[in-house]
């Protein structure tokens, strides 16, 4: 029987160079989509998928992320005294339980694989989830599950390692990790190969690794080798390629949508999509968009 996925790693040390100058003094993960920081959306998704312990791999200048997931005593006290109970309750329901967060630092920007390796002591010897915080997801129309819940469900079915994938245009594949497809089970399929950022025209499929994973703890010993891959960085995909020699990998085709908030267009689209999904602002936003487009 597969083990329960209790812990998730959020690599939040990235410099956000695609989004300067906004990210000069503010971590990119703290930019807001509607009224929640990007990283809060990702933590919401992890909570919905049953995650109980949230491991943040941070870096210098990322202190506000830690503050965001702590109590803000003066603020909360003021809200209570002013009878702003709705705002107070909302903050309280977002607050992770005491002891449910861990923060460690990636001391140098050596790549995603290195960031995940930095969480090894906190994860220990159990399968765990990884959520790339640039990527935020919305369920498909008529559904309620965001991406990680589907990944965890696929883990309960197949065991081993699971990666969320999404189909992109062939001319975009060189920007991502790509999987090769084996036996198809409908919403999931067997992964027979992976490659990180293949040169244009060489990708084995149009399915990108879209930023949600369940991995076995054996990945840490492979990341420990610190082998450099695409872009001179220690790549998570390369360690997964090694792990796939001894352990099964399956993909989940997420049928909702993933927004890359690390890109300008993805960030703007995310604000529109998440706004339209929010009952308190949807009608007003739709009217504004209509005016702009007319
Ligand atoms: C990382 C992963 C890549 C994945 C991508 C999704 O790349 O290495 O496999 O497809 O995230 O955004 P990065 O965006 O950090 O270059």
Tab-separated table of C-alpha atoms and ligand atoms in Angstrom:
chain	number	residue	atom	x	y	z
A	1	UNK	CA	0.000	0.000	0.000
A	2	UNK	CA	1.218	3.481	-0.789
A	3	UNK	CA	2.195	5.741	2.108
A	4	UNK	CA	0.288	8.921	2.906
A	5	UNK	CA	1.763	12.125	1.480
A	6	UNK	CA	2.100	14.408	4.508
A	7	UNK	CA	4.867	16.836	3.617
A	8	UNK	CA	5.395	19.217	0.717
A	9	UNK	CA	8.434	21.213	-0.387
A	10	UNK	CA	8.068	24.735	-1.791
A	11	UNK	CA	11.312	25.920	-3.440
A	12	UNK	CA	10.980	29.699	-2.963
A	13	UNK	CA	14.604	30.831	-3.237
A	14	UNK	CA	14.414	31.951	-6.901
A	15	UNK	CA	15.497	35.508	-7.695
A	16	UNK	CA	12.552	36.395	-9.936
A	17	UNK	CA	14.707	37.916	-12.666
A	18	UNK	CA	11.879	37.489	-15.212
A	19	UNK	CA	9.790	39.962	-13.235
A	20	UNK	CA	12.117	42.877	-12.448
A	21	UNK	CA	11.765	45.567	-11.193
A	22	UNK	CA	8.738	44.265	-9.220
A	23	UNK	CA	10.863	41.568	-7.593
A	24	UNK	CA	13.832	43.755	-6.622
A	25	UNK	CA	12.728	44.222	-2.986
A	26	UNK	CA	9.647	41.958	-2.865
A	27	UNK	CA	9.932	38.170	-3.278
A	28	UNK	CA	8.164	37.069	-6.472
A	29	UNK	CA	6.158	34.597	-4.389
A	30	UNK	CA	4.609	37.523	-2.471
A	31	UNK	CA	3.157	39.238	-5.569
A	32	UNK	CA	-0.606	39.045	-5.370
A	33	UNK	CA	-3.089	37.245	-7.561
A	34	UNK	CA	-6.365	38.994	-6.650
A	35	UNK	CA	-5.769	39.520	-2.893
A	36	UNK	CA	-3.633	36.504	-1.967
A	37	UNK	CA	0.127	36.184	-2.449
A	38	UNK	CA	1.091	33.656	-5.123
A	39	UNK	CA	2.670	31.401	-2.467
A	40	UNK	CA	-0.580	31.404	-0.473
A	41	UNK	CA	-2.462	30.057	-3.510
A	42	UNK	CA	0.084	27.235	-3.744
A	43	UNK	CA	-0.170	26.452	-0.025
A	44	UNK	CA	-4.001	26.455	-0.353
A	45	UNK	CA	-3.664	23.835	-3.103
A	46	UNK	CA	-1.351	21.713	-0.939
A	47	UNK	CA	-3.715	21.885	2.038
A	48	UNK	CA	-6.627	20.793	-0.153
A	49	UNK	CA	-4.548	17.783	-1.193
A	50	UNK	CA	-4.090	16.748	2.470
A	51	UNK	CA	-0.588	18.139	3.097
A	52	UNK	CA	0.104	18.676	6.800
A	53	UNK	CA	3.666	19.995	6.862
A	54	UNK	CA	4.891	22.804	4.620
A	55	UNK	CA	8.632	23.002	3.962
A	56	UNK	CA	9.878	26.237	2.418
A	57	UNK	CA	13.338	26.377	0.874
A	58	UNK	CA	14.028	30.102	1.005
A	59	UNK	CA	17.013	32.382	0.481
A	60	UNK	CA	18.220	35.836	1.409
A	61	UNK	CA	15.578	38.565	1.085
A	62	UNK	CA	12.666	36.142	1.449
A	63	UNK	CA	11.831	36.885	5.098
A	64	UNK	CA	8.327	38.187	4.302
A	65	UNK	CA	7.306	34.667	3.231
A	66	UNK	CA	8.087	33.418	6.739
A	67	UNK	CA	6.204	36.376	8.268
A	68	UNK	CA	3.212	35.698	6.037
A	69	UNK	CA	2.777	32.202	7.483
A	70	UNK	CA	3.167	33.391	11.099
A	71	UNK	CA	0.744	35.199	13.409
A	72	UNK	CA	0.720	38.995	13.033
A	73	UNK	CA	-0.131	39.763	16.640
A	74	UNK	CA	-0.608	43.562	16.507
A	75	UNK	CA	-2.726	43.322	13.347
A	76	UNK	CA	-4.890	40.516	14.692
A	77	UNK	CA	-5.358	42.261	18.020
A	78	UNK	CA	-6.415	45.478	16.255
A	79	UNK	CA	-8.882	43.594	14.024
A	80	UNK	CA	-10.418	41.954	17.097
A	81	UNK	CA	-10.716	45.192	19.028
A	82	UNK	CA	-12.362	46.900	16.039
A	83	UNK	CA	-14.815	43.990	15.669
A	84	UNK	CA	-13.545	43.187	12.187
A	85	UNK	CA	-14.346	39.553	12.786
A	86	UNK	CA	-14.642	38.579	9.104
A	87	UNK	CA	-11.100	39.750	8.333
A	88	UNK	CA	-9.799	38.218	11.562
A	89	UNK	CA	-11.428	34.820	10.897
A	90	UNK	CA	-10.069	34.820	7.324
A	91	UNK	CA	-6.503	35.373	8.593
A	92	UNK	CA	-6.931	32.670	11.234
A	93	UNK	CA	-8.247	30.076	8.790
A	94	UNK	CA	-5.241	30.660	6.495
A	95	UNK	CA	-2.725	30.325	9.332
A	96	UNK	CA	-0.912	26.960	9.312
A	97	UNK	CA	-1.037	25.091	12.643
A	98	UNK	CA	1.824	25.713	15.075
A	99	UNK	CA	4.772	23.568	14.044
A	100	UNK	CA	3.323	22.791	10.588
A	101	UNK	CA	5.896	24.906	8.731
A	102	UNK	CA	9.646	24.550	8.315
A	103	UNK	CA	12.018	26.992	6.675
A	104	UNK	CA	15.496	26.209	5.429
A	105	UNK	CA	17.785	28.211	3.175
A	106	UNK	CA	19.311	27.401	-0.161
A	107	UNK	CA	22.553	29.304	0.305
A	108	UNK	CA	23.415	29.678	-3.388
A	109	UNK	CA	21.237	29.545	-6.556
A	110	UNK	CA	22.528	26.185	-7.811
A	111	UNK	CA	19.283	24.940	-9.380
A	112	UNK	CA	15.931	23.359	-8.556
A	113	UNK	CA	17.474	19.963	-7.768
A	114	UNK	CA	19.791	21.564	-5.233
A	115	UNK	CA	16.855	23.456	-3.645
A	116	UNK	CA	14.905	20.212	-3.153
A	117	UNK	CA	18.023	18.496	-1.750
A	118	UNK	CA	18.218	21.281	0.891
A	119	UNK	CA	14.936	19.901	2.356
A	120	UNK	CA	16.283	16.339	2.837
A	121	UNK	CA	16.644	16.457	6.631
A	122	UNK	CA	13.160	17.895	7.124
A	123	UNK	CA	11.486	15.378	4.792
A	124	UNK	CA	13.328	12.305	6.065
A	125	UNK	CA	12.520	8.840	4.746
A	126	UNK	CA	8.998	9.246	3.325
A	127	UNK	CA	7.457	10.133	-0.060
A	128	UNK	CA	6.693	13.841	-0.369
A	129	UNK	CA	5.175	16.427	-2.675
A	130	UNK	CA	6.914	19.278	-4.493
A	131	UNK	CA	5.019	22.369	-5.646
A	132	UNK	CA	6.800	24.939	-7.819
A	133	UNK	CA	5.370	28.190	-6.521
A	134	UNK	CA	5.516	30.086	-9.838
A	135	UNK	CA	2.849	27.760	-11.145
A	136	UNK	CA	-0.668	28.199	-9.769
A	137	UNK	CA	-3.581	26.037	-10.838
A	138	UNK	CA	-7.353	26.269	-11.167
A	139	UNK	CA	-9.673	23.254	-11.467
A	140	UNK	CA	-11.385	22.490	-14.779
A	141	UNK	CA	-14.953	23.851	-15.167
A	142	UNK	CA	-17.374	21.948	-12.968
A	143	UNK	CA	-14.553	20.363	-10.939
A	144	UNK	CA	-13.156	21.298	-7.548
A	145	UNK	CA	-9.754	19.619	-7.429
A	146	UNK	CA	-6.628	21.568	-8.160
A	147	UNK	CA	-3.575	19.837	-9.543
A	148	UNK	CA	-1.837	18.410	-6.441
A	149	UNK	CA	-4.991	16.592	-5.278
A	150	UNK	CA	-5.025	14.789	-8.653
A	151	UNK	CA	-1.325	13.972	-8.326
A	152	UNK	CA	-1.884	12.502	-4.844
A	153	UNK	CA	-4.880	10.483	-6.145
A	154	UNK	CA	-2.661	9.116	-8.939
A	155	UNK	CA	-0.021	8.206	-6.328
A	156	UNK	CA	-2.635	6.241	-4.382
A	157	UNK	CA	-3.429	4.349	-7.616
A	158	UNK	CA	0.063	3.761	-9.063
A	159	UNK	CA	2.495	4.308	-6.153
A	160	UNK	CA	6.092	5.211	-7.054
A	161	UNK	CA	6.625	8.708	-8.405
A	162	UNK	CA	4.057	10.981	-10.039
A	163	UNK	CA	4.504	14.124	-12.142
A	164	UNK	CA	1.767	16.502	-13.321
A	165	UNK	CA	2.009	17.284	-17.040
A	166	UNK	CA	0.299	19.653	-19.415
A	167	UNK	CA	0.342	19.815	-23.208
A	168	UNK	CA	1.938	22.871	-24.857
A	169	UNK	CA	2.666	23.916	-28.451
A	170	UNK	CA	5.752	22.150	-29.922
A	171	UNK	CA	7.607	25.496	-30.240
A	172	UNK	CA	7.394	25.971	-26.438
A	173	UNK	CA	8.812	22.606	-25.323
A	174	UNK	CA	12.452	23.804	-25.135
A	175	UNK	CA	11.590	25.972	-22.094
A	176	UNK	CA	10.502	23.054	-19.876
A	177	UNK	CA	11.163	19.533	-18.664
A	178	UNK	CA	9.478	17.094	-21.087
A	179	UNK	CA	8.281	13.517	-20.561
A	180	UNK	CA	8.055	10.614	-23.022
A	181	UNK	CA	4.747	8.721	-22.938
A	182	UNK	CA	4.279	4.983	-22.361
A	183	UNK	CA	1.203	2.916	-21.466
A	184	UNK	CA	-1.914	5.094	-21.295
A	185	UNK	CA	-4.473	4.776	-18.475
A	186	UNK	CA	-6.696	7.711	-19.494
A	187	UNK	CA	-6.031	10.527	-17.079
A	188	UNK	CA	-2.609	9.066	-16.242
A	189	UNK	CA	0.159	7.433	-18.298
A	190	UNK	CA	3.446	5.709	-17.736
A	191	UNK	CA	6.548	7.877	-18.212
A	192	UNK	CA	9.264	6.170	-20.256
A	193	UNK	CA	11.748	9.027	-20.406
A	194	UNK	CA	12.392	12.616	-19.383
A	195	UNK	CA	14.584	15.438	-20.615
A	196	UNK	CA	15.179	18.928	-19.212
A	197	UNK	CA	14.870	21.772	-21.725
A	198	UNK	CA	15.477	19.788	-24.948
A	199	UNK	CA	16.773	21.799	-27.949
A	200	UNK	CA	13.966	22.926	-30.313
A	201	UNK	CA	12.619	20.092	-32.431
A	202	UNK	CA	14.015	17.264	-30.264
A	203	UNK	CA	11.357	16.921	-27.532
A	204	UNK	CA	9.964	13.382	-27.122
A	205	UNK	CA	6.405	14.774	-26.669
A	206	UNK	CA	4.535	18.033	-26.057
A	207	UNK	CA	3.872	17.159	-22.404
A	208	UNK	CA	5.696	19.539	-20.050
A	209	UNK	CA	6.503	18.887	-16.406
A	210	UNK	CA	4.139	21.491	-15.011
A	211	UNK	CA	5.343	21.926	-11.418
A	212	UNK	CA	3.608	19.372	-9.191
A	213	UNK	CA	5.341	16.155	-8.140
A	214	UNK	CA	5.148	13.262	-5.675
A	215	UNK	CA	8.623	11.782	-5.206
A	216	UNK	CA	10.130	8.905	-3.284
A	217	UNK	CA	12.809	9.875	-0.734
A	218	UNK	CA	15.430	7.920	-2.765
A	219	UNK	CA	15.639	11.076	-4.927
A	220	UNK	CA	17.792	12.738	-2.231
A	221	UNK	CA	20.711	10.318	-2.635
A	222	UNK	CA	20.681	11.043	-6.382
A	223	UNK	CA	20.527	14.811	-5.845
A	224	UNK	CA	23.442	14.466	-3.418
A	225	UNK	CA	25.733	13.808	-6.398
A	226	UNK	CA	25.321	17.479	-7.378
A	227	UNK	CA	25.677	16.695	-11.085
A	228	UNK	CA	25.133	19.750	-13.257
A	229	UNK	CA	22.728	19.578	-16.180
A	230	UNK	CA	20.859	22.018	-18.452
A	231	UNK	CA	21.962	25.637	-17.900
A	232	UNK	CA	24.840	24.488	-15.657
A	233	UNK	CA	22.349	23.905	-12.800
A	234	UNK	CA	21.642	20.881	-10.586
A	235	UNK	CA	18.372	19.762	-12.170
A	236	UNK	CA	15.573	17.851	-10.454
A	237	UNK	CA	14.696	16.282	-13.811
A	238	UNK	CA	18.175	14.708	-14.105
A	239	UNK	CA	17.839	13.064	-10.670
A	240	UNK	CA	14.378	11.809	-11.680
A	241	UNK	CA	15.881	10.277	-14.847
A	242	UNK	CA	18.262	8.272	-12.608
A	243	UNK	CA	15.469	7.315	-10.188
A	244	UNK	CA	13.302	6.100	-13.103
A	245	UNK	CA	15.869	3.328	-13.731
A	246	UNK	CA	14.774	1.628	-10.499
A	247	UNK	CA	11.356	3.057	-9.695
A	248	UNK	CA	8.142	3.689	-11.680
A	249	UNK	CA	7.102	7.164	-12.829
A	250	UNK	CA	3.598	8.067	-13.960
A	251	UNK	CA	2.187	11.320	-15.332
A	252	UNK	CA	-1.132	12.975	-14.521
A	253	UNK	CA	-2.763	14.980	-17.288
A	254	UNK	CA	-4.184	17.868	-15.293
A	255	UNK	CA	-7.362	18.955	-17.040
A	256	UNK	CA	-7.632	22.314	-15.240
A	257	UNK	CA	-5.287	25.182	-16.069
A	258	UNK	CA	-1.831	26.094	-14.835
A	259	UNK	CA	-0.651	29.719	-14.891
A	260	UNK	CA	3.051	30.563	-14.878
A	261	UNK	CA	3.044	33.640	-12.646
A	262	UNK	CA	6.802	34.027	-13.163
A	263	UNK	CA	6.081	35.378	-16.663
A	264	UNK	CA	4.375	38.717	-17.246
A	265	UNK	CA	1.619	37.305	-19.436
A	266	UNK	CA	1.014	34.325	-17.159
A	267	UNK	CA	0.769	36.624	-14.142
A	268	UNK	CA	-1.766	38.908	-15.830
A	269	UNK	CA	-3.807	35.947	-17.098
A	270	UNK	CA	-3.765	34.413	-13.599
A	271	UNK	CA	-5.178	37.597	-12.081
A	272	UNK	CA	-8.020	37.619	-14.621
A	273	UNK	CA	-8.761	33.880	-14.265
A	274	UNK	CA	-8.597	33.844	-10.451
A	275	UNK	CA	-10.654	37.062	-10.347
A	276	UNK	CA	-13.342	35.497	-12.558
A	277	UNK	CA	-13.372	32.457	-10.230
A	278	UNK	CA	-14.023	34.664	-7.170
A	279	UNK	CA	-17.716	35.354	-6.480
A	280	UNK	CA	-16.983	38.687	-4.740
A	281	UNK	CA	-15.232	40.280	-7.749
A	282	UNK	CA	-16.245	38.178	-10.796
A	283	UNK	CA	-19.182	40.286	-12.023
A	284	UNK	CA	-17.374	43.592	-11.619
A	285	UNK	CA	-14.244	42.255	-13.311
A	286	UNK	CA	-16.228	40.819	-16.223
A	287	UNK	CA	-17.847	44.226	-16.789
A	288	UNK	CA	-14.443	45.993	-16.661
A	289	UNK	CA	-12.922	43.532	-19.117
A	290	UNK	CA	-15.839	43.958	-21.481
A	291	UNK	CA	-15.420	47.758	-21.398
A	292	UNK	CA	-11.680	47.436	-22.086
A	293	UNK	CA	-12.113	44.994	-24.944
A	294	UNK	CA	-14.976	46.882	-26.595
B	1	LIG	C1	11.473	23.951	-13.800
B	1	LIG	C2	11.731	22.467	-14.073
B	1	LIG	C3	11.091	22.051	-15.391
B	1	LIG	C4	9.618	22.405	-15.382
B	1	LIG	C5	9.425	23.888	-15.069
B	1	LIG	C6	7.959	24.231	-14.907
B	1	LIG	O1	12.168	24.724	-14.737
B	1	LIG	O2	13.133	22.249	-14.092
B	1	LIG	O3	11.266	20.666	-15.585
B	1	LIG	O4	9.032	22.080	-16.631
B	1	LIG	O5	10.085	24.253	-13.852
B	1	LIG	O6	7.837	25.618	-14.777
B	1	LIG	P1	12.446	26.312	-14.519
B	1	LIG	O7	11.136	26.997	-14.820
B	1	LIG	O8	12.857	26.473	-13.096
B	1	LIG	O9	13.501	26.673	-15.497
